[in-house]
JSON list of C-alpha atoms in Angstrom, two decimals:
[
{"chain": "M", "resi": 1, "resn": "UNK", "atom": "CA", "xyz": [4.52, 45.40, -35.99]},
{"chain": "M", "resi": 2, "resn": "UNK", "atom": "CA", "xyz": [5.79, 42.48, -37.62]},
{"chain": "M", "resi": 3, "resn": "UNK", "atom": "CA", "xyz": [2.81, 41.56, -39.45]},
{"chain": "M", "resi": 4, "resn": "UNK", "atom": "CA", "xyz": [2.36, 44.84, -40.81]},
{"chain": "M", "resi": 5, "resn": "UNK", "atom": "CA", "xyz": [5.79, 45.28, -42.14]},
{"chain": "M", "resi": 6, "resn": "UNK", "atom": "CA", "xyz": [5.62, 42.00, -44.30]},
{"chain": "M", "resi": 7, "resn": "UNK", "atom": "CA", "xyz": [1.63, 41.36, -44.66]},
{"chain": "M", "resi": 8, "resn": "UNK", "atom": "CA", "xyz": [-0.83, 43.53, -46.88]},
{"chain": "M", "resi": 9, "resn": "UNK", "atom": "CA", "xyz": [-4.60, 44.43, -45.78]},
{"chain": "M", "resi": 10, "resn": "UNK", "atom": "CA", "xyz": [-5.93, 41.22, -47.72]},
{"chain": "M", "resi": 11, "resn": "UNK", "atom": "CA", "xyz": [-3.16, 38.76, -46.79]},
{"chain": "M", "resi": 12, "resn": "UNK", "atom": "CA", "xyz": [-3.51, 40.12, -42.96]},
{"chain": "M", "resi": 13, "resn": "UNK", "atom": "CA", "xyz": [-7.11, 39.17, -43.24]},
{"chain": "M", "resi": 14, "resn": "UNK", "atom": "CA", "xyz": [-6.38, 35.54, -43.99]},
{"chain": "M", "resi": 15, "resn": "UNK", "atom": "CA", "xyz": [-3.86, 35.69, -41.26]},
{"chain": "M", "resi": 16, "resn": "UNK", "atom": "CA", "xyz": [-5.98, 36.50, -39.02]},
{"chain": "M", "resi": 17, "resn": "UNK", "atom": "CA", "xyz": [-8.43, 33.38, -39.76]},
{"chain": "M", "resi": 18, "resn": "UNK", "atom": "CA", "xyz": [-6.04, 30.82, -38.44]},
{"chain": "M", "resi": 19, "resn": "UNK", "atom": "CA", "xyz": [-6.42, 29.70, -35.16]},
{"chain": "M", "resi": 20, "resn": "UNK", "atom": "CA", "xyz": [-4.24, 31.62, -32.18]},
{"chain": "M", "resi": 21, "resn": "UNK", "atom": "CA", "xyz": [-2.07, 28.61, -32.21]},
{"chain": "M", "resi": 22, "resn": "UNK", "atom": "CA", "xyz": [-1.66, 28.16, -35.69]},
{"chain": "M", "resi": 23, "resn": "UNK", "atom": "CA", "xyz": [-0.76, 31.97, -35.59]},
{"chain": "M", "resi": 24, "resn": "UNK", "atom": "CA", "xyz": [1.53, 31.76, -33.58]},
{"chain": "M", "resi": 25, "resn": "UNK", "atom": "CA", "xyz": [3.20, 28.72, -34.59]},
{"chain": "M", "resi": 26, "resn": "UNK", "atom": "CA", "xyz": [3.74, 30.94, -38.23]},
{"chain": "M", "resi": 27, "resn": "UNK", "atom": "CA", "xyz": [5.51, 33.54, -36.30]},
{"chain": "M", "resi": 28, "resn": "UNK", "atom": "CA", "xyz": [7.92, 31.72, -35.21]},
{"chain": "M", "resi": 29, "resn": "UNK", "atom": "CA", "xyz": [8.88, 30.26, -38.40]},
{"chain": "M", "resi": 30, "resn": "UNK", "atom": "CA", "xyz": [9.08, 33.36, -40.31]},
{"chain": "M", "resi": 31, "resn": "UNK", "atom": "CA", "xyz": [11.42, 34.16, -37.56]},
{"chain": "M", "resi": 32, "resn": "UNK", "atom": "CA", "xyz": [13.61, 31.03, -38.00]},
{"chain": "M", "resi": 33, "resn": "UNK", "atom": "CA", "xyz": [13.00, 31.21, -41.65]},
{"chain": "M", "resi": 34, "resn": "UNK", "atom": "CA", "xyz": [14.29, 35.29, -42.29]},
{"chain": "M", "resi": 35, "resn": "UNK", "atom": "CA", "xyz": [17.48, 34.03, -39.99]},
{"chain": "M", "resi": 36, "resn": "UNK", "atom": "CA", "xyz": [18.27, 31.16, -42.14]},
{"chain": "M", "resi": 37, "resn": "UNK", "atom": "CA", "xyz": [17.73, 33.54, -45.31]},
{"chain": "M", "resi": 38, "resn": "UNK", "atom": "CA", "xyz": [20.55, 35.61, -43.60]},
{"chain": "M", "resi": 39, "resn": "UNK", "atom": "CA", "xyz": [23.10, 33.22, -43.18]},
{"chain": "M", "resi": 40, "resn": "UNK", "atom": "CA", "xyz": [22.53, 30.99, -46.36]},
{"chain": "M", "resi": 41, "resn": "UNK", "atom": "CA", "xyz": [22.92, 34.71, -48.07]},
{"chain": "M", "resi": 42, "resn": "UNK", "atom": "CA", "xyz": [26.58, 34.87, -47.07]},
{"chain": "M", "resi": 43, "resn": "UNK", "atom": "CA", "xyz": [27.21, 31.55, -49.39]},
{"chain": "M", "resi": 44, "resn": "UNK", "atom": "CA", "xyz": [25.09, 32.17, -52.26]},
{"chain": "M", "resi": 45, "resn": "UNK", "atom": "CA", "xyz": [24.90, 34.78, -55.19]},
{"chain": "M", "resi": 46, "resn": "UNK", "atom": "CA", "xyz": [21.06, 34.19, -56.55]},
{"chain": "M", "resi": 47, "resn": "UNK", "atom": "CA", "xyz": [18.69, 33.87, -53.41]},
{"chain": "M", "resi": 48, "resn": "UNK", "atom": "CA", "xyz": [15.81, 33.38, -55.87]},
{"chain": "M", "resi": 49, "resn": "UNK", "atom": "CA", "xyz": [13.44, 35.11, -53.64]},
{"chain": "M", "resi": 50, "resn": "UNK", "atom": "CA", "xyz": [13.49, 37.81, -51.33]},
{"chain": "M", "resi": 51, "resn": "UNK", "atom": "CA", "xyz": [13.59, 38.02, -47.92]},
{"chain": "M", "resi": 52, "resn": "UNK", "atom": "CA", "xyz": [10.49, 39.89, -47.66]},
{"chain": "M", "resi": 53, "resn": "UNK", "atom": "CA", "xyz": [8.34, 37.25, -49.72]},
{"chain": "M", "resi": 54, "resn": "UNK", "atom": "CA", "xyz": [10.20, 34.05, -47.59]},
{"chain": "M", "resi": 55, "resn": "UNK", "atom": "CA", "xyz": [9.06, 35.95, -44.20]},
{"chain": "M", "resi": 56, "resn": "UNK", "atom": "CA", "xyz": [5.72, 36.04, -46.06]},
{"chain": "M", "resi": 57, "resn": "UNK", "atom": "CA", "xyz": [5.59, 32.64, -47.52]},
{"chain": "M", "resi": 58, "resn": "UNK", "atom": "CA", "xyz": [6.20, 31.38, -43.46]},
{"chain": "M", "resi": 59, "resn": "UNK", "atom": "CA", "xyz": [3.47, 33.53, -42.47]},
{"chain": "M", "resi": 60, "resn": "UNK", "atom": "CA", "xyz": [1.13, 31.99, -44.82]},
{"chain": "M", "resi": 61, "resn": "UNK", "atom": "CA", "xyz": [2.65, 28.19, -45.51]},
{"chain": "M", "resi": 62, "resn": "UNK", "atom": "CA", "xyz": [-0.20, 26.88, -43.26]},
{"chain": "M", "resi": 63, "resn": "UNK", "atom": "CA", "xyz": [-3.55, 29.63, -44.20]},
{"chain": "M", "resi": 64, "resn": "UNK", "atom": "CA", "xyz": [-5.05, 26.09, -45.31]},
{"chain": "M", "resi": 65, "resn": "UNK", "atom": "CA", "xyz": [-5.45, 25.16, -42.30]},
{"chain": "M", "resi": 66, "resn": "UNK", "atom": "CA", "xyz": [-8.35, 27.67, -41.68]},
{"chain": "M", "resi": 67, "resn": "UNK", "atom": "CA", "xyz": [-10.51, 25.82, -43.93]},
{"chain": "M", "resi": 68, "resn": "UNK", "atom": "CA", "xyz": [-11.04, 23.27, -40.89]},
{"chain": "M", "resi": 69, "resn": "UNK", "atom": "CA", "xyz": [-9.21, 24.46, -37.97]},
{"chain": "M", "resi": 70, "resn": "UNK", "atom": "CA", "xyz": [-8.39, 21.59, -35.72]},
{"chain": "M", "resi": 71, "resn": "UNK", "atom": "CA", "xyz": [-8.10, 21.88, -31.76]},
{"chain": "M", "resi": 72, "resn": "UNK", "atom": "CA", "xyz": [-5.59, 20.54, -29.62]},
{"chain": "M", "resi": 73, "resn": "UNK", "atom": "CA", "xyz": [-7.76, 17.50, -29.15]},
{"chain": "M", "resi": 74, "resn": "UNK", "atom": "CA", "xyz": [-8.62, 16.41, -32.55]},
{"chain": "M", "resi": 75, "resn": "UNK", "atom": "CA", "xyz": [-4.87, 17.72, -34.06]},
{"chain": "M", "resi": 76, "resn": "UNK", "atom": "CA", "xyz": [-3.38, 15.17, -31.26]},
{"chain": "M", "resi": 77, "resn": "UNK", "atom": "CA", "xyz": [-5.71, 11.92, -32.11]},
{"chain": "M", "resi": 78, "resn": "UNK", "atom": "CA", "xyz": [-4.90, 12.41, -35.84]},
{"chain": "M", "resi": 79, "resn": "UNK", "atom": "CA", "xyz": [-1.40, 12.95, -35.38]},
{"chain": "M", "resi": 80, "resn": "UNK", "atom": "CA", "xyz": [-1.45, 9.47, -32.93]},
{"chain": "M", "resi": 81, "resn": "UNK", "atom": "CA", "xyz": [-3.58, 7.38, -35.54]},
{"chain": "M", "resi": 82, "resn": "UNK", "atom": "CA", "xyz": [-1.07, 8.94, -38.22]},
{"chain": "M", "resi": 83, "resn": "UNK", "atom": "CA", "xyz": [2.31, 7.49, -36.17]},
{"chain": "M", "resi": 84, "resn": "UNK", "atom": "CA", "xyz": [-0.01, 4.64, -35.53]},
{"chain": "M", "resi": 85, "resn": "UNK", "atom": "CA", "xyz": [-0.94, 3.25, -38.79]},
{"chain": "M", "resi": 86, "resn": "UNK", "atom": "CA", "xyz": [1.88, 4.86, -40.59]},
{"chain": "M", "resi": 87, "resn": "UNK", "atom": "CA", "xyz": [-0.37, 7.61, -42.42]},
{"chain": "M", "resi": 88, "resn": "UNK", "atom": "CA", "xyz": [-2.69, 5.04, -43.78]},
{"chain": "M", "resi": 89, "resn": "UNK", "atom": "CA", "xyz": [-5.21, 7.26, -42.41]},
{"chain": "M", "resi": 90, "resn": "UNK", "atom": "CA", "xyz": [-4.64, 9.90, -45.24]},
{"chain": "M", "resi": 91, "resn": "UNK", "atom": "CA", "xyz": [-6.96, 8.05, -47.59]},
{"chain": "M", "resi": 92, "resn": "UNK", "atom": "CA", "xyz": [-10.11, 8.94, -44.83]},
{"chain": "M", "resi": 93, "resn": "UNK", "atom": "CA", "xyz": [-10.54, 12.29, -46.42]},
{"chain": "M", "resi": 94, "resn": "UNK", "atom": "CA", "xyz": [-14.40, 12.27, -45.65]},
{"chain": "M", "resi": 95, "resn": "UNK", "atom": "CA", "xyz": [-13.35, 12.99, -42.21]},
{"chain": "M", "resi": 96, "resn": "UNK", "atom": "CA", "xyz": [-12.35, 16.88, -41.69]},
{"chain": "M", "resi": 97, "resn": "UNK", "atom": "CA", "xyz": [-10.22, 16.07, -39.37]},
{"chain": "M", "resi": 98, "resn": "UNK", "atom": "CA", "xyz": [-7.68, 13.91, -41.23]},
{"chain": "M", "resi": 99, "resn": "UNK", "atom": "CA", "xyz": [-8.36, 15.82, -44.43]},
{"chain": "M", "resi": 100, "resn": "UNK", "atom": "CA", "xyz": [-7.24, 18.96, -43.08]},
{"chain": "M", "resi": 101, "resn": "UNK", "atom": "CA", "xyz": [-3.92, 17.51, -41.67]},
{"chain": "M", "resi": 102, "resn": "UNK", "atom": "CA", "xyz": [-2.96, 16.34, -44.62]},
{"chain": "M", "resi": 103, "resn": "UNK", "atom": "CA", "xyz": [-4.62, 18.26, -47.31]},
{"chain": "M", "resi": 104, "resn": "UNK", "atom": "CA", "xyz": [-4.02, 22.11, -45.59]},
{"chain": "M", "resi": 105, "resn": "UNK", "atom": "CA", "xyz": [-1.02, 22.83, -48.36]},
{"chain": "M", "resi": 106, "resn": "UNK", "atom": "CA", "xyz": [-3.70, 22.17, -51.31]},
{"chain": "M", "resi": 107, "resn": "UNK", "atom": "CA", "xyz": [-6.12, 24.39, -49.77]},
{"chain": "M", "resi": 108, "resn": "UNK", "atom": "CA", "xyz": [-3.41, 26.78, -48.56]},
{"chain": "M", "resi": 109, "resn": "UNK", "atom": "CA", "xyz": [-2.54, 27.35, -52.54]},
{"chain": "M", "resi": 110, "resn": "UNK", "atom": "CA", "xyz": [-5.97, 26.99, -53.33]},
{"chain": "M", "resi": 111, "resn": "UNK", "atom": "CA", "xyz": [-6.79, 30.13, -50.93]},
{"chain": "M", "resi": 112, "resn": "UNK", "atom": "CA", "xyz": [-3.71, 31.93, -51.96]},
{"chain": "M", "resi": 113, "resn": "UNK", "atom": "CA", "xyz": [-3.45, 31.76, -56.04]},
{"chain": "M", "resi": 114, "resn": "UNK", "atom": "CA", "xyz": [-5.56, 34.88, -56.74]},
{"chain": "M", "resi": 115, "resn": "UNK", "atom": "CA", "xyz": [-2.79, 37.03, -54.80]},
{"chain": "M", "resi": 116, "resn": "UNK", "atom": "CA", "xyz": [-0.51, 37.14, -58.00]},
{"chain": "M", "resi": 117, "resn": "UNK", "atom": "CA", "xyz": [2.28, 35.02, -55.73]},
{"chain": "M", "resi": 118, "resn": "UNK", "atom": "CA", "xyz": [5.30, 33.55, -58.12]},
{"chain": "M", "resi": 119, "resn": "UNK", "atom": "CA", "xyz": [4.66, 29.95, -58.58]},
{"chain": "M", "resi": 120, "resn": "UNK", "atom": "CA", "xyz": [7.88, 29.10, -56.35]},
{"chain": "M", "resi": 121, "resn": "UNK", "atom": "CA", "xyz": [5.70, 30.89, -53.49]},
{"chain": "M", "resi": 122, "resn": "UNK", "atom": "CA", "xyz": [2.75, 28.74, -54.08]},
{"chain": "M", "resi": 123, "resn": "UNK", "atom": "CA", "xyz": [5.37, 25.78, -54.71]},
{"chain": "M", "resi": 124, "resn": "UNK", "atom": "CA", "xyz": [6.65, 25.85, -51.79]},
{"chain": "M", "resi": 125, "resn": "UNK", "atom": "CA", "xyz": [2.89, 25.93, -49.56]},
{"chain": "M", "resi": 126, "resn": "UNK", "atom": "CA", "xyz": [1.81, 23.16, -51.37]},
{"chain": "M", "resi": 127, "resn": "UNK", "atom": "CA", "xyz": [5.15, 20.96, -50.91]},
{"chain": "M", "resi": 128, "resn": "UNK", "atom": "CA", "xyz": [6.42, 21.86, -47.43]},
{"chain": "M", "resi": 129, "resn": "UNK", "atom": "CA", "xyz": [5.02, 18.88, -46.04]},
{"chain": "M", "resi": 130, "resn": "UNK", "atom": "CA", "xyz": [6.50, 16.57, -49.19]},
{"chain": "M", "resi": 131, "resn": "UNK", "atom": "CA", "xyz": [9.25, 14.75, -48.69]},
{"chain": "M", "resi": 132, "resn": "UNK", "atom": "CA", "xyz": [10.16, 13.95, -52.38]},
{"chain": "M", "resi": 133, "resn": "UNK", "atom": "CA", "xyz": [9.67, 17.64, -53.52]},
{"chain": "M", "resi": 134, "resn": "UNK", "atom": "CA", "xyz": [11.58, 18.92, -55.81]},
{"chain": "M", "resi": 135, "resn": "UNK", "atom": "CA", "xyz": [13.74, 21.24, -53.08]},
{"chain": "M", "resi": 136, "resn": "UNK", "atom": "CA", "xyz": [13.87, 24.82, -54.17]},
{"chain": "M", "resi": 137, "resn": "UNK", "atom": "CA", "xyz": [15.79, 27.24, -52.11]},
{"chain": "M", "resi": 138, "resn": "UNK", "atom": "CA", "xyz": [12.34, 28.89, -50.83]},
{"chain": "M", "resi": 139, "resn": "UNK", "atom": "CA", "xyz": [11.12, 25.31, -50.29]},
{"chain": "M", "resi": 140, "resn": "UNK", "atom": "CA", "xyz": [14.62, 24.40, -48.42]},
{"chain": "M", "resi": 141, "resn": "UNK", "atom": "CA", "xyz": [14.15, 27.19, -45.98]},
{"chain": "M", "resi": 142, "resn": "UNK", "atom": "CA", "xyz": [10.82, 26.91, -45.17]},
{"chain": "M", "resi": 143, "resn": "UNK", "atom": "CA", "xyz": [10.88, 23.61, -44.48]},
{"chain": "M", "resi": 144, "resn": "UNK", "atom": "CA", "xyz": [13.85, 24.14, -42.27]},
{"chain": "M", "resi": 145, "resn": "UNK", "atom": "CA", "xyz": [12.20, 26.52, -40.62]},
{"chain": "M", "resi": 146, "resn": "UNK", "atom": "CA", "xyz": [8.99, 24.77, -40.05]},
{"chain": "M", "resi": 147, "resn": "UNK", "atom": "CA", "xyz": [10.69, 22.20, -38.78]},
{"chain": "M", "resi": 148, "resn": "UNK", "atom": "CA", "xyz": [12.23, 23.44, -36.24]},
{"chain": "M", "resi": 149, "resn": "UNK", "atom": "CA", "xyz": [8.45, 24.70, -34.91]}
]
């Protein structure tokens, strides 16, 4: 299984914590993300990371996420006020809801740095949402590939 191949006991575990959806959605942008890996890999000499720990940073790019999982309901109101008010909303952290859309890369690194994971790995959880990141090439291609999910 595809999990199994890429995921140890421990980081399984807090795979398994995120919602189904959530899950899911992680899945597919390993899968986008390995491709990507493949074809940039043709063009470049130094990959700076391998493809084993980019199909593991998309598995876990959004563990934070567990810390106050969101249903379809409350994701879609803060995603409308967010478009609404043009993310002015991101300063109501008091309220789970909107902390946890915005915040889930913090706690993503924060439930990730005892692993031992490079600091580009953890670099790229906590920036993929960040528009003026600095890009790294594990950055780059998660963000590609979380895009397109």
């Amino acid at each position: 299984e595809y999990l199994i191949r890429y995921l140890n006991k421990e980081e399984r575990a807090l795979f398994d914590k995120m919602s189904k959806v959530d899950r899911h959605h992680a899945i597919r942008v390993a899968k986008d993300a390995e491709a990507y890996y493949e074809s940039l890999k043709k063009y470049r000499d130094n990959m700076e990371i391998s493809k084993e720990d980019i199909i593991k940073l998309s598995l876990l790019h959004d563990v934070g996420k567990q810390v106050y999982p969101l249903n379809i309901i409350k994701k879609s109101i803060v995603v409308l006020l967010s478009k609404l008010t043009r993310d002015k909303i991101k300063s109501l952290t008091k309220f789970n809801a909107v902390y946890i859309y915005y915040y889930h890369p913090k706690e993503g690194v924060r439930l990730l740095k005892d692993f031992g994971y490079r600091s580009e790995f953890l670099y790229a959880v906590e920036n993929h949402h960040e528009l003026n990141a600095e890009e790294t090439l594990p950055l780059k291609i998660l963000k590609y590939a979380d895009n397109r999910n």
